[in-house]
């Protein structure tokens, strides 16, 4: 009977680890659809000046590297969460710590994404910024559905 219980605990831990990785990927990958819409707006509909294009390219290049680093941190945090679940076979202190770490990385990614959006907005004229704002709100509320 103890081996059956151990097998069940192992399966539960494995399922929880997979769920943690899946949720982490959903959260880390969520902004991309919105970013695609915003890039289409910025580069296709706002009639940017060459100077605005140069500034936006610089902002986007700076953020791309930072976003990639944060996404790698998120993947690593998910691995540590899976390892904690596997080690503790329950909701123990290592699991709690790993969850807190994933939340911290997700929060940092969200904050830096918003800082990136505001930096891009700062390059726009008032009319362009108004269109941009509407697209940001639309993209964010679409993700919430």
mmCIF file of C-alpha atoms in Angstrom:
data_model
loop_
_atom_site.group_PDB
_atom_site.id
_atom_site.type_symbol
_atom_site.label_atom_id
_atom_site.label_comp_id
_atom_site.label_asym_id
_atom_site.label_seq_id
_atom_site.Cartn_x
_atom_site.Cartn_y
_atom_site.Cartn_z
ATOM 1 C CA UNK A 1 0.000 0.000 0.000
ATOM 2 C CA UNK A 2 2.806 2.527 0.759
ATOM 3 C CA UNK A 3 4.204 2.174 -2.772
ATOM 4 C CA UNK A 4 0.778 2.890 -4.210
ATOM 5 C CA UNK A 5 0.527 6.027 -2.068
ATOM 6 C CA UNK A 6 4.015 7.090 -3.147
ATOM 7 C CA UNK A 7 3.073 6.587 -6.790
ATOM 8 C CA UNK A 8 -0.052 8.690 -6.313
ATOM 9 C CA UNK A 9 1.951 11.468 -4.627
ATOM 10 C CA UNK A 10 4.480 11.340 -7.460
ATOM 11 C CA UNK A 11 1.742 11.670 -10.053
ATOM 12 C CA UNK A 12 0.166 14.583 -8.191
ATOM 13 C CA UNK A 13 3.550 16.323 -7.907
ATOM 14 C CA UNK A 14 4.226 15.765 -11.586
ATOM 15 C CA UNK A 15 0.797 17.128 -12.562
ATOM 16 C CA UNK A 16 1.309 20.169 -10.321
ATOM 17 C CA UNK A 17 4.735 20.814 -11.859
ATOM 18 C CA UNK A 18 3.307 20.623 -15.373
ATOM 19 C CA UNK A 19 0.476 22.971 -14.361
ATOM 20 C CA UNK A 20 3.001 25.429 -12.895
ATOM 21 C CA UNK A 21 5.045 25.458 -16.083
ATOM 22 C CA UNK A 22 1.913 25.838 -18.217
ATOM 23 C CA UNK A 23 0.603 28.745 -16.135
ATOM 24 C CA UNK A 24 4.020 30.406 -16.173
ATOM 25 C CA UNK A 25 4.206 30.141 -19.944
ATOM 26 C CA UNK A 26 0.732 31.588 -20.318
ATOM 27 C CA UNK A 27 1.639 34.548 -18.166
ATOM 28 C CA UNK A 28 5.057 35.110 -19.736
ATOM 29 C CA UNK A 29 3.762 34.744 -23.279
ATOM 30 C CA UNK A 30 0.530 36.741 -22.829
ATOM 31 C CA UNK A 31 1.837 40.182 -23.848
ATOM 32 C CA UNK A 32 2.905 39.075 -27.311
ATOM 33 C CA UNK A 33 -0.507 39.326 -28.980
ATOM 34 C CA UNK A 34 -0.928 42.840 -27.625
ATOM 35 C CA UNK A 35 2.594 43.767 -28.673
ATOM 36 C CA UNK A 36 1.906 42.568 -32.215
ATOM 37 C CA UNK A 37 -1.207 44.736 -32.407
ATOM 38 C CA UNK A 38 0.676 47.736 -31.022
ATOM 39 C CA UNK A 39 3.573 47.263 -33.422
ATOM 40 C CA UNK A 40 1.132 47.113 -36.325
ATOM 41 C CA UNK A 41 -0.451 50.338 -35.111
ATOM 42 C CA UNK A 42 2.870 52.074 -34.536
ATOM 43 C CA UNK A 43 4.475 51.122 -37.807
ATOM 44 C CA UNK A 44 1.452 50.879 -40.047
ATOM 45 C CA UNK A 45 -1.180 53.381 -39.034
ATOM 46 C CA UNK A 46 0.441 56.258 -37.158
ATOM 47 C CA UNK A 47 2.477 57.743 -40.021
ATOM 48 C CA UNK A 48 5.639 58.109 -37.984
ATOM 49 C CA UNK A 49 8.386 60.535 -38.887
ATOM 50 C CA UNK A 50 11.859 59.137 -39.571
ATOM 51 C CA UNK A 51 13.011 60.564 -36.215
ATOM 52 C CA UNK A 52 10.131 58.824 -34.400
ATOM 53 C CA UNK A 53 10.997 55.564 -36.187
ATOM 54 C CA UNK A 54 14.637 55.812 -35.042
ATOM 55 C CA UNK A 55 13.638 56.517 -31.444
ATOM 56 C CA UNK A 56 11.113 53.682 -31.402
ATOM 57 C CA UNK A 57 13.623 51.229 -32.881
ATOM 58 C CA UNK A 58 16.069 52.107 -30.104
ATOM 59 C CA UNK A 59 13.371 51.678 -27.428
ATOM 60 C CA UNK A 60 12.257 48.362 -28.920
ATOM 61 C CA UNK A 61 15.818 47.026 -29.185
ATOM 62 C CA UNK A 62 16.554 47.919 -25.564
ATOM 63 C CA UNK A 63 13.395 46.225 -24.343
ATOM 64 C CA UNK A 64 13.787 43.105 -26.505
ATOM 65 C CA UNK A 65 16.945 42.122 -24.667
ATOM 66 C CA UNK A 66 15.455 42.809 -21.262
ATOM 67 C CA UNK A 67 12.253 40.914 -22.080
ATOM 68 C CA UNK A 68 14.246 37.923 -23.264
ATOM 69 C CA UNK A 69 16.246 37.938 -20.022
ATOM 70 C CA UNK A 70 13.069 38.091 -17.930
ATOM 71 C CA UNK A 71 11.466 35.277 -19.924
ATOM 72 C CA UNK A 72 14.538 33.136 -19.269
ATOM 73 C CA UNK A 73 14.256 34.005 -15.568
ATOM 74 C CA UNK A 74 10.608 32.939 -15.674
ATOM 75 C CA UNK A 75 11.481 29.597 -17.239
ATOM 76 C CA UNK A 76 14.179 29.039 -14.610
ATOM 77 C CA UNK A 77 11.743 29.969 -11.832
ATOM 78 C CA UNK A 78 9.239 27.452 -13.217
ATOM 79 C CA UNK A 79 11.922 24.754 -13.194
ATOM 80 C CA UNK A 80 12.691 25.568 -9.548
ATOM 81 C CA UNK A 81 8.969 25.390 -8.783
ATOM 82 C CA UNK A 82 8.740 21.971 -10.407
ATOM 83 C CA UNK A 83 11.792 20.806 -8.443
ATOM 84 C CA UNK A 84 10.291 22.095 -5.180
ATOM 85 C CA UNK A 85 7.017 20.311 -5.868
ATOM 86 C CA UNK A 86 8.874 17.126 -6.671
ATOM 87 C CA UNK A 87 11.014 17.394 -3.518
ATOM 88 C CA UNK A 88 8.226 18.254 -1.079
ATOM 89 C CA UNK A 89 5.292 16.336 -2.576
ATOM 90 C CA UNK A 90 3.018 18.977 -1.127
ATOM 91 C CA UNK A 91 2.570 22.665 -0.401
ATOM 92 C CA UNK A 92 5.636 23.202 1.749
ATOM 93 C CA UNK A 93 8.077 26.062 2.312
ATOM 94 C CA UNK A 94 10.151 25.387 -0.829
ATOM 95 C CA UNK A 95 7.018 25.378 -2.988
ATOM 96 C CA UNK A 96 5.826 28.602 -1.367
ATOM 97 C CA UNK A 97 9.199 30.236 -1.951
ATOM 98 C CA UNK A 98 9.268 29.085 -5.584
ATOM 99 C CA UNK A 99 5.753 30.417 -6.183
ATOM 100 C CA UNK A 100 6.750 33.773 -4.706
ATOM 101 C CA UNK A 101 9.773 33.837 -7.013
ATOM 102 C CA UNK A 102 7.639 33.204 -10.120
ATOM 103 C CA UNK A 103 5.227 35.950 -9.048
ATOM 104 C CA UNK A 104 8.111 38.368 -8.569
ATOM 105 C CA UNK A 105 9.513 37.672 -12.032
ATOM 106 C CA UNK A 106 6.042 37.959 -13.625
ATOM 107 C CA UNK A 107 5.485 41.261 -11.849
ATOM 108 C CA UNK A 108 8.833 42.594 -13.000
ATOM 109 C CA UNK A 109 8.049 41.596 -16.578
ATOM 110 C CA UNK A 110 4.674 43.334 -16.419
ATOM 111 C CA UNK A 111 6.169 46.505 -14.912
ATOM 112 C CA UNK A 112 8.957 46.674 -17.465
ATOM 113 C CA UNK A 113 6.510 46.022 -20.311
ATOM 114 C CA UNK A 114 4.425 48.992 -19.163
ATOM 115 C CA UNK A 115 7.521 51.175 -18.834
ATOM 116 C CA UNK A 116 8.365 50.149 -22.404
ATOM 117 C CA UNK A 117 4.879 51.120 -23.599
ATOM 118 C CA UNK A 118 5.083 54.505 -21.888
ATOM 119 C CA UNK A 119 8.539 55.106 -23.384
ATOM 120 C CA UNK A 120 7.116 54.416 -26.862
ATOM 121 C CA UNK A 121 4.138 56.668 -26.150
ATOM 122 C CA UNK A 122 6.540 59.472 -25.210
ATOM 123 C CA UNK A 123 7.840 59.547 -28.789
ATOM 124 C CA UNK A 124 4.373 60.159 -30.271
ATOM 125 C CA UNK A 125 2.531 63.361 -31.064
ATOM 126 C CA UNK A 126 -0.665 64.070 -29.064
ATOM 127 C CA UNK A 127 -2.909 62.712 -31.858
ATOM 128 C CA UNK A 128 -0.760 59.622 -32.259
ATOM 129 C CA UNK A 129 -0.686 59.117 -28.482
ATOM 130 C CA UNK A 130 -4.492 59.194 -28.366
ATOM 131 C CA UNK A 131 -4.721 56.429 -30.984
ATOM 132 C CA UNK A 132 -1.997 54.497 -29.172
ATOM 133 C CA UNK A 133 -3.855 54.781 -25.849
ATOM 134 C CA UNK A 134 -7.040 53.400 -27.374
ATOM 135 C CA UNK A 135 -5.125 50.472 -28.847
ATOM 136 C CA UNK A 136 -3.400 49.731 -25.536
ATOM 137 C CA UNK A 137 -6.722 49.692 -23.678
ATOM 138 C CA UNK A 138 -8.276 47.493 -26.383
ATOM 139 C CA UNK A 139 -5.337 45.071 -26.314
ATOM 140 C CA UNK A 140 -5.289 44.839 -22.521
ATOM 141 C CA UNK A 141 -9.010 44.285 -22.195
ATOM 142 C CA UNK A 142 -8.948 41.681 -24.996
ATOM 143 C CA UNK A 143 -6.343 39.717 -23.003
ATOM 144 C CA UNK A 144 -8.656 39.796 -19.986
ATOM 145 C CA UNK A 145 -11.435 37.954 -21.804
#
